[in-house]
Short mmCIF file of C-alpha atoms in Angstrom, two decimals:
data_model
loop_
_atom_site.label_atom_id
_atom_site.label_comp_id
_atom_site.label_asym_id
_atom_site.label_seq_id
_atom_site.Cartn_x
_atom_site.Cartn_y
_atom_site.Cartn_z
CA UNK A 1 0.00 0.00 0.00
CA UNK A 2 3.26 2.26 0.76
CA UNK A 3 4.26 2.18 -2.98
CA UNK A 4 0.87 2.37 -4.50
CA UNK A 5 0.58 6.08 -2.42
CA UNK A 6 4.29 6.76 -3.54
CA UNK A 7 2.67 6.17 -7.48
CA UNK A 8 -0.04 8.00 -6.84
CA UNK A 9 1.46 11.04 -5.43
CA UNK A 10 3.77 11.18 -8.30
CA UNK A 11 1.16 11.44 -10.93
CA UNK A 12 -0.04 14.44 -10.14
CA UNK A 13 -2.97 15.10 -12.47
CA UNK A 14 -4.89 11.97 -11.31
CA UNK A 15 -7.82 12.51 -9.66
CA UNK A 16 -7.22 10.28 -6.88
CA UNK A 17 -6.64 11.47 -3.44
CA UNK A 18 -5.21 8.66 -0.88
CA UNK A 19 -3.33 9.16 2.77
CA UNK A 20 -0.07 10.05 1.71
CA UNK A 21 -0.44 12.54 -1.17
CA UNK A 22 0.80 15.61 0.53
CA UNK A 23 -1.04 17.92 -1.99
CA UNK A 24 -4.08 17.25 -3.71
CA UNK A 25 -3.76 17.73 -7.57
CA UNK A 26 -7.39 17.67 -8.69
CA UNK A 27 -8.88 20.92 -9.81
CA UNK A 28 -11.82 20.47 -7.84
CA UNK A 29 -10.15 20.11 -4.67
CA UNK A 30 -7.88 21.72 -2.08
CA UNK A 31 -4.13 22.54 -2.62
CA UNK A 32 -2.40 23.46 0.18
CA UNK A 33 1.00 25.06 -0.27
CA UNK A 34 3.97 26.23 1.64
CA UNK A 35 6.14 29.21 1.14
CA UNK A 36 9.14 30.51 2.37
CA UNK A 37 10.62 34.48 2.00
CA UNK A 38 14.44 34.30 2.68
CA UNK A 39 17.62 36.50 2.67
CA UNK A 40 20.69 34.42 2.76
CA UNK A 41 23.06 36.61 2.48
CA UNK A 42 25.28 34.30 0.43
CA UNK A 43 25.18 31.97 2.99
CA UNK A 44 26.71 33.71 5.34
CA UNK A 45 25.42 33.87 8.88
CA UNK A 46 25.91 35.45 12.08
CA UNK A 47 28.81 34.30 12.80
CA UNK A 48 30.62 35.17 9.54
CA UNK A 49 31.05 31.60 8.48
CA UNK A 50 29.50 30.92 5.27
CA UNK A 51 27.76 27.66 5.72
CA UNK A 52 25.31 26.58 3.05
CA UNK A 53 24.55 22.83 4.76
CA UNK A 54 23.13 25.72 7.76
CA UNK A 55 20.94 27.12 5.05
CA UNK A 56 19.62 24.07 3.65
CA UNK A 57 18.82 22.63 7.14
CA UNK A 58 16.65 25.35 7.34
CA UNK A 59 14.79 25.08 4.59
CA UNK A 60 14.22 21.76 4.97
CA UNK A 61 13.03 21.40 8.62
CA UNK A 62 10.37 24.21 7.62
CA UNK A 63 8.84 21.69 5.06
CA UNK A 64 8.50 24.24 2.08
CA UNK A 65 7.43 23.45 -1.34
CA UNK A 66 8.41 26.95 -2.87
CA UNK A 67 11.54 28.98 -1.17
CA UNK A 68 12.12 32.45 -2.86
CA UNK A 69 15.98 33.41 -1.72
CA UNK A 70 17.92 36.70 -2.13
CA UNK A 71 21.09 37.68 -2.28
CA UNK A 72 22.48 34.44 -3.80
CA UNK A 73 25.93 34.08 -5.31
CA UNK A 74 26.86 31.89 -8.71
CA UNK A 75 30.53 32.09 -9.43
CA UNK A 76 31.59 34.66 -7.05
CA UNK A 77 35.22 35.24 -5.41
CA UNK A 78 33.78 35.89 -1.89
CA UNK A 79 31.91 32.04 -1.69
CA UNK A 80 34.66 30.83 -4.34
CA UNK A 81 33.23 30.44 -7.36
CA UNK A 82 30.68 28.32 -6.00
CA UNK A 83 27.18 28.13 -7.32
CA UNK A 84 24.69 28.52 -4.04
CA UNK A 85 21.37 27.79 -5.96
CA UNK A 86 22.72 24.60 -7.56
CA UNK A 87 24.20 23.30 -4.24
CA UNK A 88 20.94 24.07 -2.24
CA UNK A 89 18.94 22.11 -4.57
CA UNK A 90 20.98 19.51 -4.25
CA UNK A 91 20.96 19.51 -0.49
CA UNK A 92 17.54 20.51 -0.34
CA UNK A 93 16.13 17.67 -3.01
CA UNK A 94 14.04 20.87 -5.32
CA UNK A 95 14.51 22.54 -8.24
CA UNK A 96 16.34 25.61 -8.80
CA UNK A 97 16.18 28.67 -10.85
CA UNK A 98 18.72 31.38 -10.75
CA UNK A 99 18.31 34.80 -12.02
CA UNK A 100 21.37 37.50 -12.46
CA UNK A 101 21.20 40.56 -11.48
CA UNK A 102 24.63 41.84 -12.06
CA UNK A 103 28.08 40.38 -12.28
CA UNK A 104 29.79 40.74 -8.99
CA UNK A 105 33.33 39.76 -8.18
CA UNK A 106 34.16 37.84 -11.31
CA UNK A 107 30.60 35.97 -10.93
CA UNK A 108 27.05 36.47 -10.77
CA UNK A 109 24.76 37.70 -8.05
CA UNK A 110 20.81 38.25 -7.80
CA UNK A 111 17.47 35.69 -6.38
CA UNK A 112 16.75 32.28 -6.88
CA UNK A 113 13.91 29.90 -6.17
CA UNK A 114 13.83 26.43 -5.06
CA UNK A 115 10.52 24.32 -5.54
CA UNK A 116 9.27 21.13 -4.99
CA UNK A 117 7.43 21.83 -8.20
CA UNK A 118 7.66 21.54 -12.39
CA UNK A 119 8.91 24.65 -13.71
CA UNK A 120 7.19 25.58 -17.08
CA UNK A 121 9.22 28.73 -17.85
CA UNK A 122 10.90 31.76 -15.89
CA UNK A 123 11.92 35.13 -16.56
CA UNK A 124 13.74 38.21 -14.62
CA UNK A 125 12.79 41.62 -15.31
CA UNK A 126 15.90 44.35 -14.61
CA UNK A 127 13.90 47.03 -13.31
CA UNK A 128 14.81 50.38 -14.25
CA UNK A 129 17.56 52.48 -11.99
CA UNK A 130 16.51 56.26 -11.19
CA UNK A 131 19.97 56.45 -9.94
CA UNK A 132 23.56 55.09 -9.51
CA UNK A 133 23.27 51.63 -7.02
CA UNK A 134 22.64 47.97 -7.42
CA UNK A 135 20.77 46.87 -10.46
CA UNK A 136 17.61 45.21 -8.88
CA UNK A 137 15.42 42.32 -10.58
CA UNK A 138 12.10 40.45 -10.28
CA UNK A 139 12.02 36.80 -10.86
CA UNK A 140 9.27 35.35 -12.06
CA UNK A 141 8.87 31.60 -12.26
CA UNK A 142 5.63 29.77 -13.88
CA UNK A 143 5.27 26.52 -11.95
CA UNK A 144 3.49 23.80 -12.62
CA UNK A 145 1.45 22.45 -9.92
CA UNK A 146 -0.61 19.38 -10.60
CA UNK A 147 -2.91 20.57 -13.54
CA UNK A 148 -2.79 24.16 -12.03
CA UNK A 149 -0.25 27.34 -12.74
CA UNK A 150 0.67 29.14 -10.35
CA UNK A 151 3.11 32.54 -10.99
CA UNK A 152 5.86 32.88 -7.70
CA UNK A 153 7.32 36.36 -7.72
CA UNK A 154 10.90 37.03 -6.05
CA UNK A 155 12.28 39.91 -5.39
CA UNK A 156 14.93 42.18 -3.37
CA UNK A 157 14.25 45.63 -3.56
CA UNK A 158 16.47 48.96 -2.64
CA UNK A 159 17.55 49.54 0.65
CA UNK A 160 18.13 53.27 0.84
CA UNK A 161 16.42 55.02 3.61
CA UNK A 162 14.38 57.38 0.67
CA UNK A 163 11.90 55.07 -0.94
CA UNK A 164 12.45 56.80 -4.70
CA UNK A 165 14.05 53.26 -6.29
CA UNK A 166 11.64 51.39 -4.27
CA UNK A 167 8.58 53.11 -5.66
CA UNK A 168 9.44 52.99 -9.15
CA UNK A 169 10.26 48.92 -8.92
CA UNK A 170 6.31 48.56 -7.41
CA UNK A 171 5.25 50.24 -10.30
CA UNK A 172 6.89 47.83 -12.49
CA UNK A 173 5.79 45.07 -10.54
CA UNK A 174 1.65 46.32 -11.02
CA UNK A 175 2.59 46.46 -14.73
CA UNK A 176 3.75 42.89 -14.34
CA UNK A 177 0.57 41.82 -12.46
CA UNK A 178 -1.68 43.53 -15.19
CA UNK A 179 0.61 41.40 -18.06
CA UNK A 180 -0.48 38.34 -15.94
CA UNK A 181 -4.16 38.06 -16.47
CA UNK A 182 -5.53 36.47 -14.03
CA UNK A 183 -3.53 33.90 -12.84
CA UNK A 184 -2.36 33.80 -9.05
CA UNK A 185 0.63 35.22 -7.97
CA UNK A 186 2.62 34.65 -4.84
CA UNK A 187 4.96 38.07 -4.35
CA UNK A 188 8.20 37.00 -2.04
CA UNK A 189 11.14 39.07 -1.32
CA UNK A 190 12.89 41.83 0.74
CA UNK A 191 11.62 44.27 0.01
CA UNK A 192 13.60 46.60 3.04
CA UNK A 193 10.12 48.61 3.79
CA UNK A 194 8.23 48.23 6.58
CA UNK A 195 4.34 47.01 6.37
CA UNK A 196 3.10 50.96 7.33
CA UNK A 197 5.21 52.20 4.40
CA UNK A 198 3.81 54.07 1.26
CA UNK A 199 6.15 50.93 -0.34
CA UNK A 200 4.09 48.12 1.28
CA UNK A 201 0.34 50.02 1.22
CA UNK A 202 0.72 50.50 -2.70
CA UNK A 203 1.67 46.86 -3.10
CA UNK A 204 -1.11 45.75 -0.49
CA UNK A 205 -3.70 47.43 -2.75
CA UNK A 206 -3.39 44.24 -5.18
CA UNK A 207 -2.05 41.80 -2.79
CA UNK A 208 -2.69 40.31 0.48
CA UNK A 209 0.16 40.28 3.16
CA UNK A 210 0.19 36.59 4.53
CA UNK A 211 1.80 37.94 8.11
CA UNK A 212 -1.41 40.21 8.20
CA UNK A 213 -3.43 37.32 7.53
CA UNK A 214 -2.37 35.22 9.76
CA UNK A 215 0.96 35.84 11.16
CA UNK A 216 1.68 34.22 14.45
CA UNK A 217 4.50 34.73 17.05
CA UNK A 218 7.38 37.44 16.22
CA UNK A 219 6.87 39.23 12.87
CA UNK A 220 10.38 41.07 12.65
CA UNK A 221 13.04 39.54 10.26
CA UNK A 222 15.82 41.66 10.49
CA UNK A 223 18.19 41.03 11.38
CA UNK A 224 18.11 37.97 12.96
CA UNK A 225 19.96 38.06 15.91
CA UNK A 226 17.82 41.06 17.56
CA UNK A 227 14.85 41.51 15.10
CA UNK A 228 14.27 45.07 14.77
CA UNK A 229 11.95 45.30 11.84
CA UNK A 230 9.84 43.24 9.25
CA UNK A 231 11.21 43.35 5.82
CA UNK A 232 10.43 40.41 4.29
CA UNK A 233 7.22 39.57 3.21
CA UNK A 234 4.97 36.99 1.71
CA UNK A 235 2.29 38.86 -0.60
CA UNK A 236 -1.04 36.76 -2.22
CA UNK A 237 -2.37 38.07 -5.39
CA UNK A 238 -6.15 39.53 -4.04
CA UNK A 239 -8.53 37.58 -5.81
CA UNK A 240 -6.46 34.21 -6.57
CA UNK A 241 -8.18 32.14 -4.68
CA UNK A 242 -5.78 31.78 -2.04
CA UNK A 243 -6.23 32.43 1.68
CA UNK A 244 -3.53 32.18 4.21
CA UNK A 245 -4.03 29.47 6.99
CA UNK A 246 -0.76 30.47 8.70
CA UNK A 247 2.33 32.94 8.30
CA UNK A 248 5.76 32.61 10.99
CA UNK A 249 8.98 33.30 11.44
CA UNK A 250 11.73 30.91 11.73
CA UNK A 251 14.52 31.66 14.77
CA UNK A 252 17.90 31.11 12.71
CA UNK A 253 21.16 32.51 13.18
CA UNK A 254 22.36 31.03 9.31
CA UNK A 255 21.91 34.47 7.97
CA UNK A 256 21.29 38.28 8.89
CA UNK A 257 17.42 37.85 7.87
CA UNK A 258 15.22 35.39 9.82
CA UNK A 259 12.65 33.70 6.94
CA UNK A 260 9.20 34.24 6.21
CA UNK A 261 6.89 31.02 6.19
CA UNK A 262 3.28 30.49 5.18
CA UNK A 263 0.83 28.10 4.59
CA UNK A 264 -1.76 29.00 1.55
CA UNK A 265 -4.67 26.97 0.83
CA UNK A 266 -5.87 26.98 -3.01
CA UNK A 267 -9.10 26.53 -3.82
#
């Protein structure tokens, strides 16, 4: 009976829900997905040691199916040469896309996502720069989830204490979102705003902040050894769908950021 669930949760678009099948595929019933939001700083935590096996651990003890992660490193002196998105899905057992933002110390630096998922296609928008700084992207990643698509957004936005670079990259993302029809989209990132922002209330007009939702237990993310505000975020296209059974925070030392979690259920 062991194998026959194994089979069963493996073909996906079956209409056959047994104990065992962690998400139902059918489009008539319940999916039930979770998320993670997380800054790894290249895999460096707070203790200066950069320690990707700590990273992974993480991820994997929360149980996600989709991880959105910024500030990754592919091919870059500082983590020597090594690529952080490959080795996590490795260690992690998902899939990985990597998107560049700009080259960095002879390699490659920008977000990546790691799903449990099929990945039909992905793109990264360079948003435009108002002024000299860090070219900042979005990542967006059309996965494949039983006979449903579902859009997962990643992104890192700038950190400057004036919000001018921020507010122009929201704008992009709406035009993004309108491009999209209606399909769902799950927003992740840092987006180095806090919820009360102008940042955060333009983006909340079109999505739904999971920690708002449903957020339990300390919201702050940054950074992680004394929390001292909530950056990172977990955002739910309004009308997808999608409601939000459960958002936390995970207590980590691997990196400066503490991750986002959620569960979503998808009707």
């Amino acid at each position: 009976m062991k194998n026959l669930v194994s089979v069963v949760c493996l073909l996906g678009a079956m209409a056959i829900n047994l104990t065992g099948c962690a998400t139902p595929r059918d489009e008539g019933e319940v999916v039930t997905l979770r998320v993670m939001s997380y800054n790894i700083r290249h895999g460096e935590g707070m203790d200066g040691r950069v320690d990707l096996e700590r990273i992974a651990e993480v991820i994997r003890s929360s149980g996600a199916d989709i991880v959105a992660l910024q500030e990754v490193d592919r091919g870059v002196e500082r983590t020597d040469g090594r690529d952080l998105t490959a080795e996590l899905a490795v260690l992690t057992g998902m899939h990985g896309v990597f998107s560049n933002n700009f080259d960095f110390e002879g390699g490659e630096y920008g977000n990546a996502v790691l799903t449990r998922f099929p990945v039909a296609n992905s793109t990264n928008r360079h948003y435009e720069m108002i002024r000299e700084g860090e070219q900042r992207g979005l990542l967006q990643v059309r996965l494949q989830v039983g006979t449903r698509e579902l859009l997962l957004w990643n992104t890192h936005l700038d950190y400057r204490p004036d919000d001018v670079e921020r507010w122009s990259s929201v704008g992009e993302i709406l035009e993004e979102l309108a491009r999209s029809k209606e399909l769902p989209v799950v927003l992740c990132g840092d987006l180095n705003d806090v919820p009360e922002s102008r940042t955060l209330t333009r983006l909340k007009d079109r999505f739904m902040d999971a920690w708002e939702s449903a957020g339990t237990g300390e919201s702050r993310t940054h950074s992680s050894t004394i929390p001292s505000k909530r950056i990172d975020y977990i955002l739910i296209r309004r009308g997808s769908g999608i409601r939000v059974l459960k958002a936390w925070t995970i207590d980590s030392r691997a990196s400066d950021h503490r991750p986002v979690v959620a569960d979503l259920e998808w009707r």
